[in-house]
Amino acid sequence: DRIELPRIAEDPRFAVHHYMWPGAGWVHAVFWNHADPRFEDPRVRRALTMAIDRAELYQLEAIPPETPIVDVVYTERQYLSGSVPDPLPHDDDGSRRLLEEAGWTVGTDGVRTREGERFQFTALVGGENDVGRAVYIQAQLKEVGVQMDIQTLSGGIAGRLRAGDFQAAFGRFEPFQPGDIQWLRDRIALGYENPRVRELVDAAQATMNPVVEDSIYRLLMPIILADQPVTMLFPSIETFVASARITGLTSPYRSNPALFAEFLRLEGAPGNRSP
């Protein structure tokens, strides 16, 4: 359980190592159905993202604080070189301004309305861990006048996502496969459509030149940041706990003892040499 990691990390008998898959891995997110009139305006989607304190969420999820918060797609090379733009900030006042610009004004009960419609929606949750995240985000959205109700589906939500049968949903996806970001239009029925994104996605899939691919992703980044088709919460992190006597493991690139056994040494064992 990740909640136990801070306590384990303080125990001198153990060493905790983390790894974030930069080129392939799950990202936990909130999906907004763009066919729903509440989420069709990118200003609203940016506002909802800005209402969520993802740095605090990292603490609650025991995500290493050095793990970047991201709002864009990128290649593994761009991640490793640190050439990924800053995410949208946590900014309640900025969130409120964007909602006002989009026509959503605060009602007498504190929930925003537009043309007589309350900004109230249901978010689908398919797993026990997502319930806690949803409750946390529910409280944060309430601070900017948005009412999010939560519906838990014991059988999972994948079918509902593929069918577009949802208003919002908590889930995960793999956006970081270089040359393959079809999730924007195929894997989840978001109702998201941007002709420029479609053009760039096709170009990324057609090239095998990494320099060209990186340049295409650089063009995609500001569009995805502005459109916010989904709100990315945090990436999946692989965590390994080893005896403090074992050396040769490091975060974030050499953290899995099964993959890097040749680097492992046991302090005090005869015949050991430094890796």
PDB file of C-alpha atoms in Angstrom:
ATOM      1  CA  ASP A   1       0.000   0.000   0.000  1.00  0.00           C
ATOM      2  CA  ARG A   2       1.532   3.338  -1.100  1.00  0.00           C
ATOM      3  CA  ILE A   3       0.149   5.020   2.021  1.00  0.00           C
ATOM      4  CA  GLU A   4       2.706   3.061   4.052  1.00  0.00           C
ATOM      5  CA  LEU A   5       5.656   4.254   1.967  1.00  0.00           C
ATOM      6  CA  PRO A   6       6.503   7.395   4.001  1.00  0.00           C
ATOM      7  CA  ARG A   7       6.753   5.291   7.162  1.00  0.00           C
ATOM      8  CA  ILE A   8       8.868   2.651   5.412  1.00  0.00           C
ATOM      9  CA  ALA A   9      11.148   5.324   3.918  1.00  0.00           C
ATOM     10  CA  GLU A  10      11.954   6.599   7.421  1.00  0.00           C
ATOM     11  CA  ASP A  11      13.007   3.119   8.570  1.00  0.00           C
ATOM     12  CA  PRO A  12      16.825   2.876   8.290  1.00  0.00           C
ATOM     13  CA  ARG A  13      16.563  -0.832   7.506  1.00  0.00           C
ATOM     14  CA  PHE A  14      15.004  -0.142   4.104  1.00  0.00           C
ATOM     15  CA  ALA A  15      15.608   1.913   0.955  1.00  0.00           C
ATOM     16  CA  VAL A  16      12.713   2.975  -1.269  1.00  0.00           C
ATOM     17  CA  HIS A  17      13.244   3.446  -5.012  1.00  0.00           C
ATOM     18  CA  HIS A  18      10.776   4.846  -7.569  1.00  0.00           C
ATOM     19  CA  TYR A  19      10.499   4.649 -11.320  1.00  0.00           C
ATOM     20  CA  MET A  20       8.181   6.521 -13.664  1.00  0.00           C
ATOM     21  CA  TRP A  21       7.874   4.992 -17.109  1.00  0.00           C
ATOM     22  CA  PRO A  22       8.534   7.962 -19.399  1.00  0.00           C
ATOM     23  CA  GLY A  23       7.868   6.203 -22.693  1.00  0.00           C
ATOM     24  CA  ALA A  24       5.074   3.842 -21.736  1.00  0.00           C
ATOM     25  CA  GLY A  25       2.907   3.875 -18.695  1.00  0.00           C
ATOM     26  CA  TRP A  26      -0.462   4.607 -17.242  1.00  0.00           C
ATOM     27  CA  VAL A  27      -1.608   8.066 -16.333  1.00  0.00           C
ATOM     28  CA  HIS A  28      -4.544   8.472 -13.961  1.00  0.00           C
ATOM     29  CA  ALA A  29      -6.961  11.099 -15.214  1.00  0.00           C
ATOM     30  CA  VAL A  30     -10.437  12.562 -15.199  1.00  0.00           C
ATOM     31  CA  PHE A  31     -12.164  12.200 -18.559  1.00  0.00           C
ATOM     32  CA  TRP A  32     -14.671  14.894 -19.577  1.00  0.00           C
ATOM     33  CA  ASN A  33     -17.282  14.035 -22.178  1.00  0.00           C
ATOM     34  CA  HIS A  34     -17.024  16.871 -24.688  1.00  0.00           C
ATOM     35  CA  ALA A  35     -20.443  15.999 -26.112  1.00  0.00           C
ATOM     36  CA  ASP A  36     -21.913  17.188 -22.806  1.00  0.00           C
ATOM     37  CA  PRO A  37     -22.599  20.953 -23.012  1.00  0.00           C
ATOM     38  CA  ARG A  38     -20.984  21.470 -19.609  1.00  0.00           C
ATOM     39  CA  PHE A  39     -17.608  20.308 -20.915  1.00  0.00           C
ATOM     40  CA  GLU A  40     -17.589  21.448 -24.551  1.00  0.00           C
ATOM     41  CA  ASP A  41     -15.824  24.740 -23.756  1.00  0.00           C
ATOM     42  CA  PRO A  42     -12.030  24.355 -23.271  1.00  0.00           C
ATOM     43  CA  ARG A  43     -12.133  27.236 -20.775  1.00  0.00           C
ATOM     44  CA  VAL A  44     -14.298  25.065 -18.533  1.00  0.00           C
ATOM     45  CA  ARG A  45     -11.949  22.095 -18.826  1.00  0.00           C
ATOM     46  CA  ARG A  46      -8.971  24.304 -17.986  1.00  0.00           C
ATOM     47  CA  ALA A  47     -10.902  25.746 -15.039  1.00  0.00           C
ATOM     48  CA  LEU A  48     -11.675  22.285 -13.665  1.00  0.00           C
ATOM     49  CA  THR A  49      -8.023  21.286 -13.968  1.00  0.00           C
ATOM     50  CA  MET A  50      -6.872  24.475 -12.228  1.00  0.00           C
ATOM     51  CA  ALA A  51      -9.275  23.822  -9.339  1.00  0.00           C
ATOM     52  CA  ILE A  52      -7.434  20.591  -8.465  1.00  0.00           C
ATOM     53  CA  ASP A  53      -4.341  20.809  -6.265  1.00  0.00           C
ATOM     54  CA  ARG A  54      -2.353  18.054  -7.925  1.00  0.00           C
ATOM     55  CA  ALA A  55       0.759  18.709  -5.828  1.00  0.00           C
ATOM     56  CA  GLU A  56      -1.281  17.925  -2.727  1.00  0.00           C
ATOM     57  CA  LEU A  57      -2.800  14.934  -4.492  1.00  0.00           C
ATOM     58  CA  TYR A  58       0.749  13.649  -5.070  1.00  0.00           C
ATOM     59  CA  GLN A  59       1.283  13.769  -1.305  1.00  0.00           C
ATOM     60  CA  LEU A  60      -1.962  11.902  -0.651  1.00  0.00           C
ATOM     61  CA  GLU A  61      -1.024   9.253  -3.217  1.00  0.00           C
ATOM     62  CA  ALA A  62       2.583   9.002  -1.918  1.00  0.00           C
ATOM     63  CA  ILE A  63       3.882  10.019  -5.350  1.00  0.00           C
ATOM     64  CA  PRO A  64       7.530  11.194  -5.162  1.00  0.00           C
ATOM     65  CA  PRO A  65       7.438  15.004  -5.076  1.00  0.00           C
ATOM     66  CA  GLU A  66      10.073  15.269  -7.829  1.00  0.00           C
ATOM     67  CA  THR A  67       7.694  13.508 -10.248  1.00  0.00           C
ATOM     68  CA  PRO A  68       6.573  16.121 -12.793  1.00  0.00           C
ATOM     69  CA  ILE A  69       2.952  17.165 -13.164  1.00  0.00           C
ATOM     70  CA  VAL A  70       2.113  17.204 -16.865  1.00  0.00           C
ATOM     71  CA  ASP A  71      -0.776  18.395 -19.005  1.00  0.00           C
ATOM     72  CA  VAL A  72       0.547  17.479 -22.448  1.00  0.00           C
ATOM     73  CA  VAL A  73       1.672  14.539 -24.557  1.00  0.00           C
ATOM     74  CA  TYR A  74       5.381  14.078 -25.196  1.00  0.00           C
ATOM     75  CA  THR A  75       7.971  11.587 -26.380  1.00  0.00           C
ATOM     76  CA  GLU A  76      10.287   9.665 -24.110  1.00  0.00           C
ATOM     77  CA  ARG A  77      13.206  11.737 -25.397  1.00  0.00           C
ATOM     78  CA  GLN A  78      11.456  14.962 -24.427  1.00  0.00           C
ATOM     79  CA  TYR A  79      10.724  13.640 -20.950  1.00  0.00           C
ATOM     80  CA  LEU A  80      14.302  12.533 -20.358  1.00  0.00           C
ATOM     81  CA  SER A  81      15.664  15.874 -21.562  1.00  0.00           C
ATOM     82  CA  GLY A  82      13.233  17.855 -19.403  1.00  0.00           C
ATOM     83  CA  SER A  83      11.746  19.663 -22.405  1.00  0.00           C
ATOM     84  CA  VAL A  84       8.122  19.412 -21.286  1.00  0.00           C
ATOM     85  CA  PRO A  85       6.155  22.625 -20.605  1.00  0.00           C
ATOM     86  CA  ASP A  86       4.878  23.546 -17.166  1.00  0.00           C
ATOM     87  CA  PRO A  87       1.371  22.328 -16.325  1.00  0.00           C
ATOM     88  CA  LEU A  88      -1.604  24.516 -15.557  1.00  0.00           C
ATOM     89  CA  PRO A  89      -1.254  25.840 -12.001  1.00  0.00           C
ATOM     90  CA  HIS A  90      -3.539  25.172  -9.095  1.00  0.00           C
ATOM     91  CA  ASP A  91      -5.403  28.482  -9.033  1.00  0.00           C
ATOM     92  CA  ASP A  92      -8.916  28.698  -7.599  1.00  0.00           C
ATOM     93  CA  ASP A  93      -9.296  32.367  -8.487  1.00  0.00           C
ATOM     94  CA  GLY A  94      -8.173  31.708 -12.042  1.00  0.00           C
ATOM     95  CA  SER A  95     -10.579  28.779 -12.219  1.00  0.00           C
ATOM     96  CA  ARG A  96     -13.468  30.969 -11.087  1.00  0.00           C
ATOM     97  CA  ARG A  97     -12.601  33.624 -13.687  1.00  0.00           C
ATOM     98  CA  LEU A  98     -12.609  31.085 -16.508  1.00  0.00           C
ATOM     99  CA  LEU A  99     -15.949  29.675 -15.386  1.00  0.00           C
ATOM    100  CA  GLU A 100     -17.408  33.192 -15.288  1.00  0.00           C
ATOM    101  CA  GLU A 101     -16.056  33.867 -18.793  1.00  0.00           C
ATOM    102  CA  ALA A 102     -17.757  30.689 -19.994  1.00  0.00           C
ATOM    103  CA  GLY A 103     -21.093  31.947 -18.630  1.00  0.00           C
ATOM    104  CA  TRP A 104     -21.251  29.944 -15.404  1.00  0.00           C
ATOM    105  CA  THR A 105     -22.249  32.247 -12.529  1.00  0.00           C
ATOM    106  CA  VAL A 106     -22.637  31.334  -8.863  1.00  0.00           C
ATOM    107  CA  GLY A 107     -26.213  30.567  -7.811  1.00  0.00           C
ATOM    108  CA  THR A 108     -27.886  31.157  -4.462  1.00  0.00           C
ATOM    109  CA  ASP A 109     -26.846  27.721  -3.193  1.00  0.00           C
ATOM    110  CA  GLY A 110     -23.203  28.195  -4.223  1.00  0.00           C
ATOM    111  CA  VAL A 111     -23.460  25.988  -7.339  1.00  0.00           C
ATOM    112  CA  ARG A 112     -22.863  27.712 -10.660  1.00  0.00           C
ATOM    113  CA  THR A 113     -25.626  27.970 -13.248  1.00  0.00           C
ATOM    114  CA  ARG A 114     -25.847  28.941 -16.901  1.00  0.00           C
ATOM    115  CA  GLU A 115     -29.159  29.629 -18.625  1.00  0.00           C
ATOM    116  CA  GLY A 116     -30.978  27.927 -15.783  1.00  0.00           C
ATOM    117  CA  GLU A 117     -28.818  24.770 -15.774  1.00  0.00           C
ATOM    118  CA  ARG A 118     -26.805  23.878 -12.683  1.00  0.00           C
ATOM    119  CA  PHE A 119     -23.177  22.885 -13.086  1.00  0.00           C
ATOM    120  CA  GLN A 120     -23.818  19.485 -11.544  1.00  0.00           C
ATOM    121  CA  PHE A 121     -22.673  16.226 -13.074  1.00  0.00           C
ATOM    122  CA  THR A 122     -21.914  12.600 -12.236  1.00  0.00           C
ATOM    123  CA  ALA A 123     -18.405  11.159 -12.385  1.00  0.00           C
ATOM    124  CA  LEU A 124     -18.068   7.408 -12.871  1.00  0.00           C
ATOM    125  CA  VAL A 125     -15.575   5.543 -10.695  1.00  0.00           C
ATOM    126  CA  GLY A 126     -14.565   1.972 -11.381  1.00  0.00           C
ATOM    127  CA  GLY A 127     -12.064   1.131  -8.653  1.00  0.00           C
ATOM    128  CA  GLU A 128     -11.733   1.438  -4.888  1.00  0.00           C
ATOM    129  CA  ASN A 129      -8.648   3.648  -5.114  1.00  0.00           C
ATOM    130  CA  ASP A 130     -10.420   6.025  -7.487  1.00  0.00           C
ATOM    131  CA  VAL A 131     -13.181   6.574  -4.931  1.00  0.00           C
ATOM    132  CA  GLY A 132     -10.813   8.363  -2.542  1.00  0.00           C
ATOM    133  CA  ARG A 133      -9.419  10.483  -5.372  1.00  0.00           C
ATOM    134  CA  ALA A 134     -12.916  11.340  -6.519  1.00  0.00           C
ATOM    135  CA  VAL A 135     -13.982  12.432  -3.031  1.00  0.00           C
ATOM    136  CA  TYR A 136     -10.882  14.632  -2.774  1.00  0.00           C
ATOM    137  CA  ILE A 137     -11.545  16.271  -6.141  1.00  0.00           C
ATOM    138  CA  GLN A 138     -15.244  16.584  -5.383  1.00  0.00           C
ATOM    139  CA  ALA A 139     -14.363  18.825  -2.418  1.00  0.00           C
ATOM    140  CA  GLN A 140     -11.997  20.930  -4.522  1.00  0.00           C
ATOM    141  CA  LEU A 141     -14.498  21.496  -7.326  1.00  0.00           C
ATOM    142  CA  LYS A 142     -17.086  22.543  -4.766  1.00  0.00           C
ATOM    143  CA  GLU A 143     -14.766  25.423  -3.809  1.00  0.00           C
ATOM    144  CA  VAL A 144     -15.211  26.923  -7.299  1.00  0.00           C
ATOM    145  CA  GLY A 145     -18.965  26.297  -7.452  1.00  0.00           C
ATOM    146  CA  VAL A 146     -19.080  22.970  -9.303  1.00  0.00           C
ATOM    147  CA  GLN A 147     -21.079  20.021  -7.923  1.00  0.00           C
ATOM    148  CA  MET A 148     -19.610  16.626  -8.812  1.00  0.00           C
ATOM    149  CA  ASP A 149     -21.604  13.568  -7.778  1.00  0.00           C
ATOM    150  CA  ILE A 150     -19.888  10.166  -7.682  1.00  0.00           C
ATOM    151  CA  GLN A 151     -21.210   6.866  -9.032  1.00  0.00           C
ATOM    152  CA  THR A 152     -19.219   3.694  -8.378  1.00  0.00           C
ATOM    153  CA  LEU A 153     -19.506   0.863 -10.906  1.00  0.00           C
ATOM    154  CA  SER A 154     -18.359  -2.481  -9.533  1.00  0.00           C
ATOM    155  CA  GLY A 155     -17.948  -3.970 -12.995  1.00  0.00           C
ATOM    156  CA  GLY A 156     -15.556  -1.286 -14.236  1.00  0.00           C
ATOM    157  CA  ILE A 157     -16.117   1.605 -16.600  1.00  0.00           C
ATOM    158  CA  ALA A 158     -14.200   0.633 -19.756  1.00  0.00           C
ATOM    159  CA  GLY A 159     -17.347  -0.184 -21.718  1.00  0.00           C
ATOM    160  CA  ARG A 160     -19.023   3.069 -20.750  1.00  0.00           C
ATOM    161  CA  LEU A 161     -15.913   5.032 -21.823  1.00  0.00           C
ATOM    162  CA  ARG A 162     -15.721   3.328 -25.211  1.00  0.00           C
ATOM    163  CA  ALA A 163     -19.424   3.991 -25.787  1.00  0.00           C
ATOM    164  CA  GLY A 164     -19.248   7.608 -24.658  1.00  0.00           C
ATOM    165  CA  ASP A 165     -21.888   6.806 -22.039  1.00  0.00           C
ATOM    166  CA  PHE A 166     -20.635   9.088 -19.280  1.00  0.00           C
ATOM    167  CA  GLN A 167     -20.524  12.723 -18.201  1.00  0.00           C
ATOM    168  CA  ALA A 168     -17.157  12.459 -16.467  1.00  0.00           C
ATOM    169  CA  ALA A 169     -15.129   9.450 -15.400  1.00  0.00           C
ATOM    170  CA  PHE A 170     -12.033   8.539 -13.433  1.00  0.00           C
ATOM    171  CA  GLY A 171      -9.703   6.188 -15.235  1.00  0.00           C
ATOM    172  CA  ARG A 172      -6.270   5.766 -16.722  1.00  0.00           C
ATOM    173  CA  PHE A 173      -4.732   5.641 -20.178  1.00  0.00           C
ATOM    174  CA  GLU A 174      -1.395   5.420 -21.992  1.00  0.00           C
ATOM    175  CA  PRO A 175      -0.663   8.702 -23.780  1.00  0.00           C
ATOM    176  CA  PHE A 176       3.109   8.545 -24.056  1.00  0.00           C
ATOM    177  CA  GLN A 177       3.725   5.952 -26.744  1.00  0.00           C
ATOM    178  CA  PRO A 178       5.811   7.878 -29.318  1.00  0.00           C
ATOM    179  CA  GLY A 179       3.978   8.140 -32.632  1.00  0.00           C
ATOM    180  CA  ASP A 180       0.803   6.667 -31.133  1.00  0.00           C
ATOM    181  CA  ILE A 181      -1.613   9.024 -29.368  1.00  0.00           C
ATOM    182  CA  GLN A 182      -4.777   7.597 -30.879  1.00  0.00           C
ATOM    183  CA  TRP A 183      -6.407   7.795 -27.427  1.00  0.00           C
ATOM    184  CA  LEU A 184      -7.291  11.386 -28.377  1.00  0.00           C
ATOM    185  CA  ARG A 185      -9.915  10.158 -30.784  1.00  0.00           C
ATOM    186  CA  ASP A 186     -10.284   6.356 -30.723  1.00  0.00           C
ATOM    187  CA  ARG A 187      -9.662   4.665 -27.380  1.00  0.00           C
ATOM    188  CA  ILE A 188     -12.013   6.769 -25.285  1.00  0.00           C
ATOM    189  CA  ALA A 189     -15.149   8.366 -26.728  1.00  0.00           C
ATOM    190  CA  LEU A 190     -14.432  11.845 -25.400  1.00  0.00           C
ATOM    191  CA  GLY A 191     -16.198  13.612 -28.246  1.00  0.00           C
ATOM    192  CA  TYR A 192     -12.974  15.609 -28.635  1.00  0.00           C
ATOM    193  CA  GLU A 193     -12.279  16.921 -32.104  1.00  0.00           C
ATOM    194  CA  ASN A 194      -9.604  19.373 -33.172  1.00  0.00           C
ATOM    195  CA  PRO A 195      -8.666  19.286 -36.877  1.00  0.00           C
ATOM    196  CA  ARG A 196      -5.125  20.481 -36.177  1.00  0.00           C
ATOM    197  CA  VAL A 197      -4.627  17.736 -33.588  1.00  0.00           C
ATOM    198  CA  ARG A 198      -5.908  15.158 -36.060  1.00  0.00           C
ATOM    199  CA  GLU A 199      -3.453  16.421 -38.667  1.00  0.00           C
ATOM    200  CA  LEU A 200      -0.516  16.302 -36.252  1.00  0.00           C
ATOM    201  CA  VAL A 201      -1.479  12.869 -34.890  1.00  0.00           C
ATOM    202  CA  ASP A 202      -1.522  11.490 -38.430  1.00  0.00           C
ATOM    203  CA  ALA A 203       1.868  13.073 -39.117  1.00  0.00           C
ATOM    204  CA  ALA A 204       3.343  11.618 -35.911  1.00  0.00           C
ATOM    205  CA  GLN A 205       2.158   8.148 -36.858  1.00  0.00           C
ATOM    206  CA  ALA A 206       3.529   8.459 -40.383  1.00  0.00           C
ATOM    207  CA  THR A 207       7.127   9.308 -39.470  1.00  0.00           C
ATOM    208  CA  MET A 208       9.935   7.130 -38.214  1.00  0.00           C
ATOM    209  CA  ASN A 209      12.310  10.062 -37.826  1.00  0.00           C
ATOM    210  CA  PRO A 210      12.735  10.857 -34.115  1.00  0.00           C
ATOM    211  CA  VAL A 211      13.701  14.473 -34.804  1.00  0.00           C
ATOM    212  CA  VAL A 212      10.552  15.021 -36.862  1.00  0.00           C
ATOM    213  CA  GLU A 213       8.494  13.200 -34.256  1.00  0.00           C
ATOM    214  CA  ASP A 214       9.783  15.456 -31.479  1.00  0.00           C
ATOM    215  CA  SER A 215       8.996  18.533 -33.575  1.00  0.00           C
ATOM    216  CA  ILE A 216       5.420  17.311 -34.094  1.00  0.00           C
ATOM    217  CA  TYR A 217       4.954  16.760 -30.379  1.00  0.00           C
ATOM    218  CA  ARG A 218       6.247  20.273 -29.711  1.00  0.00           C
ATOM    219  CA  LEU A 219       3.436  21.556 -31.927  1.00  0.00           C
ATOM    220  CA  LEU A 220       0.913  19.373 -30.112  1.00  0.00           C
ATOM    221  CA  MET A 221       1.908  20.485 -26.618  1.00  0.00           C
ATOM    222  CA  PRO A 222       0.390  24.004 -26.577  1.00  0.00           C
ATOM    223  CA  ILE A 223      -2.799  22.771 -28.252  1.00  0.00           C
ATOM    224  CA  ILE A 224      -3.328  20.007 -25.693  1.00  0.00           C
ATOM    225  CA  LEU A 225      -2.485  22.409 -22.872  1.00  0.00           C
ATOM    226  CA  ALA A 226      -5.148  24.841 -24.105  1.00  0.00           C
ATOM    227  CA  ASP A 227      -7.776  22.237 -24.991  1.00  0.00           C
ATOM    228  CA  GLN A 228      -7.361  20.048 -21.868  1.00  0.00           C
ATOM    229  CA  PRO A 229      -9.231  17.083 -23.417  1.00  0.00           C
ATOM    230  CA  VAL A 230      -8.665  15.261 -20.110  1.00  0.00           C
ATOM    231  CA  THR A 231      -7.323  16.323 -16.727  1.00  0.00           C
ATOM    232  CA  MET A 232      -4.176  14.341 -16.015  1.00  0.00           C
ATOM    233  CA  LEU A 233      -3.836  13.654 -12.305  1.00  0.00           C
ATOM    234  CA  PHE A 234      -0.635  11.661 -11.834  1.00  0.00           C
ATOM    235  CA  PRO A 235       1.416   8.978 -13.589  1.00  0.00           C
ATOM    236  CA  SER A 236       1.766   5.395 -12.475  1.00  0.00           C
ATOM    237  CA  ILE A 237       4.888   4.942 -10.415  1.00  0.00           C
ATOM    238  CA  GLU A 238       6.703   1.658  -9.866  1.00  0.00           C
ATOM    239  CA  THR A 239       8.054   1.491  -6.318  1.00  0.00           C
ATOM    240  CA  PHE A 240      10.538  -1.020  -4.959  1.00  0.00           C
ATOM    241  CA  VAL A 241      11.580  -1.537  -1.352  1.00  0.00           C
ATOM    242  CA  ALA A 242      14.957  -3.165  -0.678  1.00  0.00           C
ATOM    243  CA  SER A 243      17.197  -3.741   2.270  1.00  0.00           C
ATOM    244  CA  ALA A 244      19.363  -0.704   3.001  1.00  0.00           C
ATOM    245  CA  ARG A 245      22.350  -3.058   2.842  1.00  0.00           C
ATOM    246  CA  ILE A 246      21.773  -3.566  -0.900  1.00  0.00           C
ATOM    247  CA  THR A 247      23.547  -1.024  -3.081  1.00  0.00           C
ATOM    248  CA  GLY A 248      23.386  -0.452  -6.832  1.00  0.00           C
ATOM    249  CA  LEU A 249      19.769   0.723  -7.048  1.00  0.00           C
ATOM    250  CA  THR A 250      18.912   4.333  -7.816  1.00  0.00           C
ATOM    251  CA  SER A 251      15.805   6.403  -8.566  1.00  0.00           C
ATOM    252  CA  PRO A 252      14.407   6.894 -11.099  1.00  0.00           C
ATOM    253  CA  TYR A 253      16.220   4.809 -13.744  1.00  0.00           C
ATOM    254  CA  ARG A 254      17.758   1.823 -11.925  1.00  0.00           C
ATOM    255  CA  SER A 255      15.131   1.026  -9.339  1.00  0.00           C
ATOM    256  CA  ASN A 256      13.899  -2.465 -10.263  1.00  0.00           C
ATOM    257  CA  PRO A 257      16.130  -5.131  -8.679  1.00  0.00           C
ATOM    258  CA  ALA A 258      14.827  -7.803 -11.055  1.00  0.00           C
ATOM    259  CA  LEU A 259      16.008  -5.850 -14.106  1.00  0.00           C
ATOM    260  CA  PHE A 260      19.317  -4.623 -12.694  1.00  0.00           C
ATOM    261  CA  ALA A 261      20.515  -7.607 -10.682  1.00  0.00           C
ATOM    262  CA  GLU A 262      24.039  -7.304 -12.109  1.00  0.00           C
ATOM    263  CA  PHE A 263      24.441  -3.947 -10.327  1.00  0.00           C
ATOM    264  CA  LEU A 264      23.382  -5.200  -6.910  1.00  0.00           C
ATOM    265  CA  ARG A 265      25.871  -5.560  -4.072  1.00  0.00           C
ATOM    266  CA  LEU A 266      25.341  -6.505  -0.442  1.00  0.00           C
ATOM    267  CA  GLU A 267      27.288  -4.336   1.964  1.00  0.00           C
ATOM    268  CA  GLY A 268      29.632  -6.360   4.137  1.00  0.00           C
ATOM    269  CA  ALA A 269      29.517  -9.435   1.908  1.00  0.00           C
ATOM    270  CA  PRO A 270      32.958 -10.821   0.967  1.00  0.00           C
ATOM    271  CA  GLY A 271      34.222 -10.313  -2.569  1.00  0.00           C
ATOM    272  CA  ASN A 272      31.924  -7.422  -3.412  1.00  0.00           C
ATOM    273  CA  ARG A 273      33.150  -4.786  -5.781  1.00  0.00           C
ATOM    274  CA  SER A 274      31.611  -1.429  -6.484  1.00  0.00           C
ATOM    275  CA  PRO A 275      29.419  -1.457  -9.616  1.00  0.00           C
TER     276      PRO A 275
END
